Amino acid sequence: FLSIASHQLRTPVSILKGYLSMLREGSFGKLSEKQLAVISKAYRSNEGMLALINDFLNLSRAEKGTLEYSFLSTDIVEMVDEIVINLKTSAQAKNIEINWKKPEKPLYVEMDENKISQVVSNLIDNAIKYTPNEGGVSVRIAQEDIHNKKVRVYVKDNGIGIDPGEIDSIFESFQRGNRGKRENATGTGLGLYVAKMIVEGHNGRIWAESEGEEEGSTFIVELPLKLPKTKE
């Protein structure tokens, strides 16, 4: 039922996203600032619904053992750059600036770009959501260990933080931190669970670090880095 319902819901929500995007871009005529603000709110709400539907689809597929990946060599730097650009509107609505430290050189990973993009988008969106107005969110990518061929994506905020005793449980299905429940009553507790399944499906790791409530949080995604072949 979950799989069928999610498939049926995704089509109209995706169509609505397309029309809202065209309205924001002025495809049907220039909008006033007041109209654009309303359309932007509708767009953000629609994005939340689409993300929820995708979480349900991935959850149902994973539990049936049918979650599939299309692995291609992809520049993770360009992927994250596009995500940051797409989420700037959400950040600006709260007067939050995303501090994105874009590496000068590309970093390639064998990955399913759509699914890893979903993971990173979810982490940055959560950072914006749980950070107070005029707070800070930073995103960076680093090749931490050349020998082990790993690349890490860091998403850091100075928001509500996480109780150390809850850090491991937030990656379980339908589990959320107590402070997160108070700040965002509409969350399902599926986003991080699905993210963990996807990252582990790429032979990677995902974890969180926080000094406690009100101390901010850092989420890290670690993936195998594809290094260029060297001539013998």
Coordinates of C-alpha atoms in Angstrom, one line a residue:
F1 CA 0.0 0.0 0.0
L2 CA 2.8 2.4 0.9
S3 CA 4.6 1.8 -2.4
I4 CA 1.4 2.2 -4.5
A5 CA 0.2 5.3 -2.6
S6 CA 3.6 7.0 -2.9
H7 CA 3.8 6.4 -6.6
Q8 CA 0.3 7.8 -7.2
L9 CA 1.0 10.9 -5.0
R10 CA 4.4 11.7 -6.6
T11 CA 3.1 12.5 -10.1
P12 CA 0.7 15.4 -9.2
V13 CA 3.2 16.8 -6.7
S14 CA 6.0 16.7 -9.3
I15 CA 3.7 18.5 -11.8
L16 CA 2.8 21.1 -9.2
K17 CA 6.5 21.6 -8.6
G18 CA 7.1 22.3 -12.3
Y19 CA 4.3 25.0 -12.5
L20 CA 5.4 26.6 -9.2
S21 CA 9.0 26.8 -10.6
M22 CA 7.8 28.4 -13.8
L23 CA 5.8 31.0 -11.8
R24 CA 8.8 31.9 -9.7
E25 CA 10.9 32.3 -12.8
G26 CA 8.4 34.6 -14.5
S27 CA 7.4 32.2 -17.3
F28 CA 3.8 33.4 -17.1
G29 CA 4.6 37.1 -16.4
K30 CA 6.4 39.1 -13.8
L31 CA 5.1 38.7 -10.2
S32 CA 5.1 41.4 -7.5
E33 CA 7.2 40.8 -4.5
K34 CA 4.1 39.9 -2.5
Q35 CA 3.0 37.3 -5.1
L36 CA 6.5 35.9 -5.3
A37 CA 6.7 35.5 -1.5
V38 CA 3.5 33.5 -1.5
I39 CA 4.5 31.3 -4.5
S40 CA 7.9 30.7 -2.8
K41 CA 6.1 29.5 0.4
A42 CA 4.0 27.2 -1.7
Y43 CA 7.1 25.9 -3.5
R44 CA 8.9 25.1 -0.2
S45 CA 5.8 23.3 1.1
N46 CA 5.6 21.3 -2.1
E47 CA 9.3 20.4 -1.8
G48 CA 8.7 19.1 1.7
M49 CA 5.8 16.9 0.4
L50 CA 7.9 15.5 -2.5
A51 CA 10.8 14.7 -0.1
L52 CA 8.4 12.8 2.2
I53 CA 7.0 10.8 -0.7
N54 CA 10.5 9.9 -1.8
D55 CA 11.3 8.8 1.7
F56 CA 8.3 6.5 1.7
L57 CA 9.2 5.1 -1.7
N58 CA 12.8 4.4 -0.7
L59 CA 11.7 2.9 2.7
S60 CA 9.2 0.5 1.0
R61 CA 11.8 -0.5 -1.6
A62 CA 14.5 -1.1 1.0
E63 CA 12.2 -3.2 3.1
K64 CA 11.3 -5.3 0.0
G65 CA 15.0 -5.5 -1.0
T66 CA 14.3 -3.7 -4.3
L67 CA 16.1 -0.4 -3.7
E68 CA 18.3 -0.1 -6.8
Y69 CA 21.2 2.2 -7.6
S70 CA 22.5 3.5 -10.9
F71 CA 26.2 4.1 -10.2
L72 CA 28.1 6.6 -12.4
S73 CA 31.3 8.5 -11.9
T74 CA 30.0 11.9 -10.7
D75 CA 31.7 15.1 -9.5
I76 CA 30.3 15.4 -6.0
V77 CA 31.5 19.0 -5.8
E78 CA 29.3 20.2 -8.7
M79 CA 26.4 18.1 -7.2
V80 CA 26.7 19.9 -3.8
D81 CA 27.1 23.3 -5.5
E82 CA 23.7 22.8 -7.3
I83 CA 22.0 21.7 -4.1
V84 CA 23.3 24.8 -2.3
I85 CA 22.0 27.1 -5.1
N86 CA 18.6 25.4 -4.9
L87 CA 18.3 25.8 -1.2
K88 CA 19.4 29.5 -1.0
T89 CA 15.7 30.6 -1.1
S90 CA 14.9 28.6 2.0
A91 CA 17.9 30.0 3.8
Q92 CA 17.2 33.5 2.8
A93 CA 13.7 33.3 4.1
K94 CA 15.2 32.9 7.6
N95 CA 18.1 35.4 6.9
I96 CA 20.5 32.4 7.0
E97 CA 23.6 32.5 4.8
I98 CA 24.9 29.2 3.6
N99 CA 28.7 29.3 3.9
W100 CA 29.7 26.9 1.1
K101 CA 33.4 26.3 0.8
K102 CA 33.6 24.9 -2.8
P103 CA 36.8 23.0 -3.6
E104 CA 38.7 24.2 -6.7
K105 CA 39.1 20.8 -8.1
P106 CA 36.5 18.1 -8.9
L107 CA 36.1 15.0 -6.7
Y108 CA 34.6 12.0 -8.4
V109 CA 32.6 9.3 -6.6
E110 CA 30.9 6.2 -8.1
M111 CA 27.4 6.9 -7.0
D112 CA 23.7 7.2 -7.8
E113 CA 23.6 11.0 -8.1
N114 CA 19.8 11.3 -7.5
K115 CA 20.0 9.3 -4.2
I116 CA 23.1 10.9 -2.8
S117 CA 21.7 14.3 -3.8
Q118 CA 18.6 13.5 -1.8
V119 CA 20.8 12.7 1.2
V120 CA 22.8 15.9 1.1
S121 CA 19.7 18.0 0.3
N122 CA 18.0 16.6 3.3
L123 CA 20.9 17.3 5.6
I124 CA 21.3 21.0 4.4
D125 CA 17.5 21.5 4.6
N126 CA 17.4 20.1 8.1
A127 CA 20.3 22.5 9.1
I128 CA 18.3 25.4 7.8
K129 CA 15.1 24.2 9.4
Y130 CA 16.6 23.7 12.9
T131 CA 18.7 26.8 12.9
P132 CA 17.2 30.0 14.3
N133 CA 16.7 33.1 12.1
E134 CA 20.0 34.8 11.2
G135 CA 21.9 31.7 12.3
G136 CA 24.7 30.0 10.3
V137 CA 25.0 26.9 8.1
S138 CA 28.2 25.8 6.6
V139 CA 28.9 23.2 3.9
R140 CA 32.3 21.9 2.9
I141 CA 33.8 18.9 1.1
A142 CA 37.2 17.5 2.0
Q143 CA 39.4 14.6 0.9
E144 CA 40.3 13.5 4.4
D145 CA 42.5 10.5 3.8
I146 CA 44.1 10.0 0.4
H147 CA 45.4 6.5 1.3
N148 CA 41.9 5.3 2.3
K149 CA 40.3 7.1 -0.7
K150 CA 37.6 8.8 1.2
V151 CA 35.7 12.0 0.6
R152 CA 33.5 13.7 3.3
V153 CA 30.7 16.2 3.0
Y154 CA 30.2 18.2 6.2
V155 CA 27.0 20.1 7.0
K156 CA 27.4 22.2 10.1
D157 CA 24.9 24.5 11.9
N158 CA 24.6 26.5 15.1
G159 CA 21.1 25.4 15.7
I160 CA 19.2 23.4 18.4
G161 CA 21.9 20.7 18.7
I162 CA 21.4 17.1 19.7
D163 CA 21.5 15.4 23.1
P164 CA 24.6 13.1 23.1
G165 CA 22.4 10.2 24.2
E166 CA 20.2 10.6 21.2
I167 CA 22.9 10.8 18.4
D168 CA 22.8 7.1 17.5
S169 CA 19.0 6.8 17.7
I170 CA 18.2 9.6 15.3
F171 CA 19.3 7.3 12.4
E172 CA 16.7 4.7 13.3
S173 CA 13.3 4.6 11.5
F174 CA 10.6 6.9 12.9
Q175 CA 13.0 8.2 15.6
R176 CA 13.7 11.9 16.2
G177 CA 15.4 13.9 18.9
N178 CA 13.2 15.3 21.6
R179 CA 14.2 18.9 20.8
G180 CA 13.6 18.2 17.1
K181 CA 10.0 17.1 17.9
R182 CA 9.3 20.3 19.7
E183 CA 10.8 22.5 17.0
N184 CA 9.2 20.7 14.0
A185 CA 6.1 18.7 14.9
T186 CA 5.5 17.7 11.2
G187 CA 8.7 15.6 10.8
T188 CA 8.4 11.8 10.4
G189 CA 11.8 10.6 11.5
L190 CA 12.3 8.9 8.2
G191 CA 14.8 11.2 6.5
L192 CA 18.0 10.2 8.4
Y193 CA 17.0 6.5 8.4
V194 CA 16.6 6.6 4.6
A195 CA 19.8 8.6 4.3
K196 CA 21.7 6.0 6.2
M197 CA 20.4 3.1 4.0
I198 CA 21.4 5.0 0.9
V199 CA 24.9 5.9 2.1
E200 CA 25.6 2.4 3.3
G201 CA 24.4 1.2 -0.1
H202 CA 27.3 3.2 -1.5
N203 CA 29.8 1.5 1.0
G204 CA 29.9 4.8 2.9
R205 CA 29.1 6.1 6.4
I206 CA 26.9 8.8 7.8
W207 CA 27.0 10.2 11.4
A208 CA 26.4 13.2 13.5
E209 CA 28.4 15.2 16.0
S210 CA 27.1 17.6 18.6
E211 CA 28.2 18.9 22.0
G212 CA 24.5 18.9 23.2
E213 CA 21.3 21.0 22.9
E214 CA 21.8 24.6 21.8
E215 CA 25.4 23.7 20.7
G216 CA 24.7 23.1 17.0
S217 CA 25.3 20.0 15.0
T218 CA 27.5 18.6 12.3
F219 CA 26.4 15.8 10.0
I220 CA 29.1 14.0 8.0
V221 CA 28.7 11.8 4.9
E222 CA 31.8 9.7 4.0
L223 CA 32.0 8.0 0.5
P224 CA 34.7 6.1 -1.3
L225 CA 36.6 8.5 -3.6
K226 CA 37.3 7.5 -7.2
L227 CA 40.9 8.4 -7.8
P228 CA 42.3 8.7 -11.4
K229 CA 44.2 5.8 -12.7
T230 CA 48.0 6.2 -12.7
K231 CA 50.2 5.1 -15.5
E232 CA 52.6 2.2 -14.6

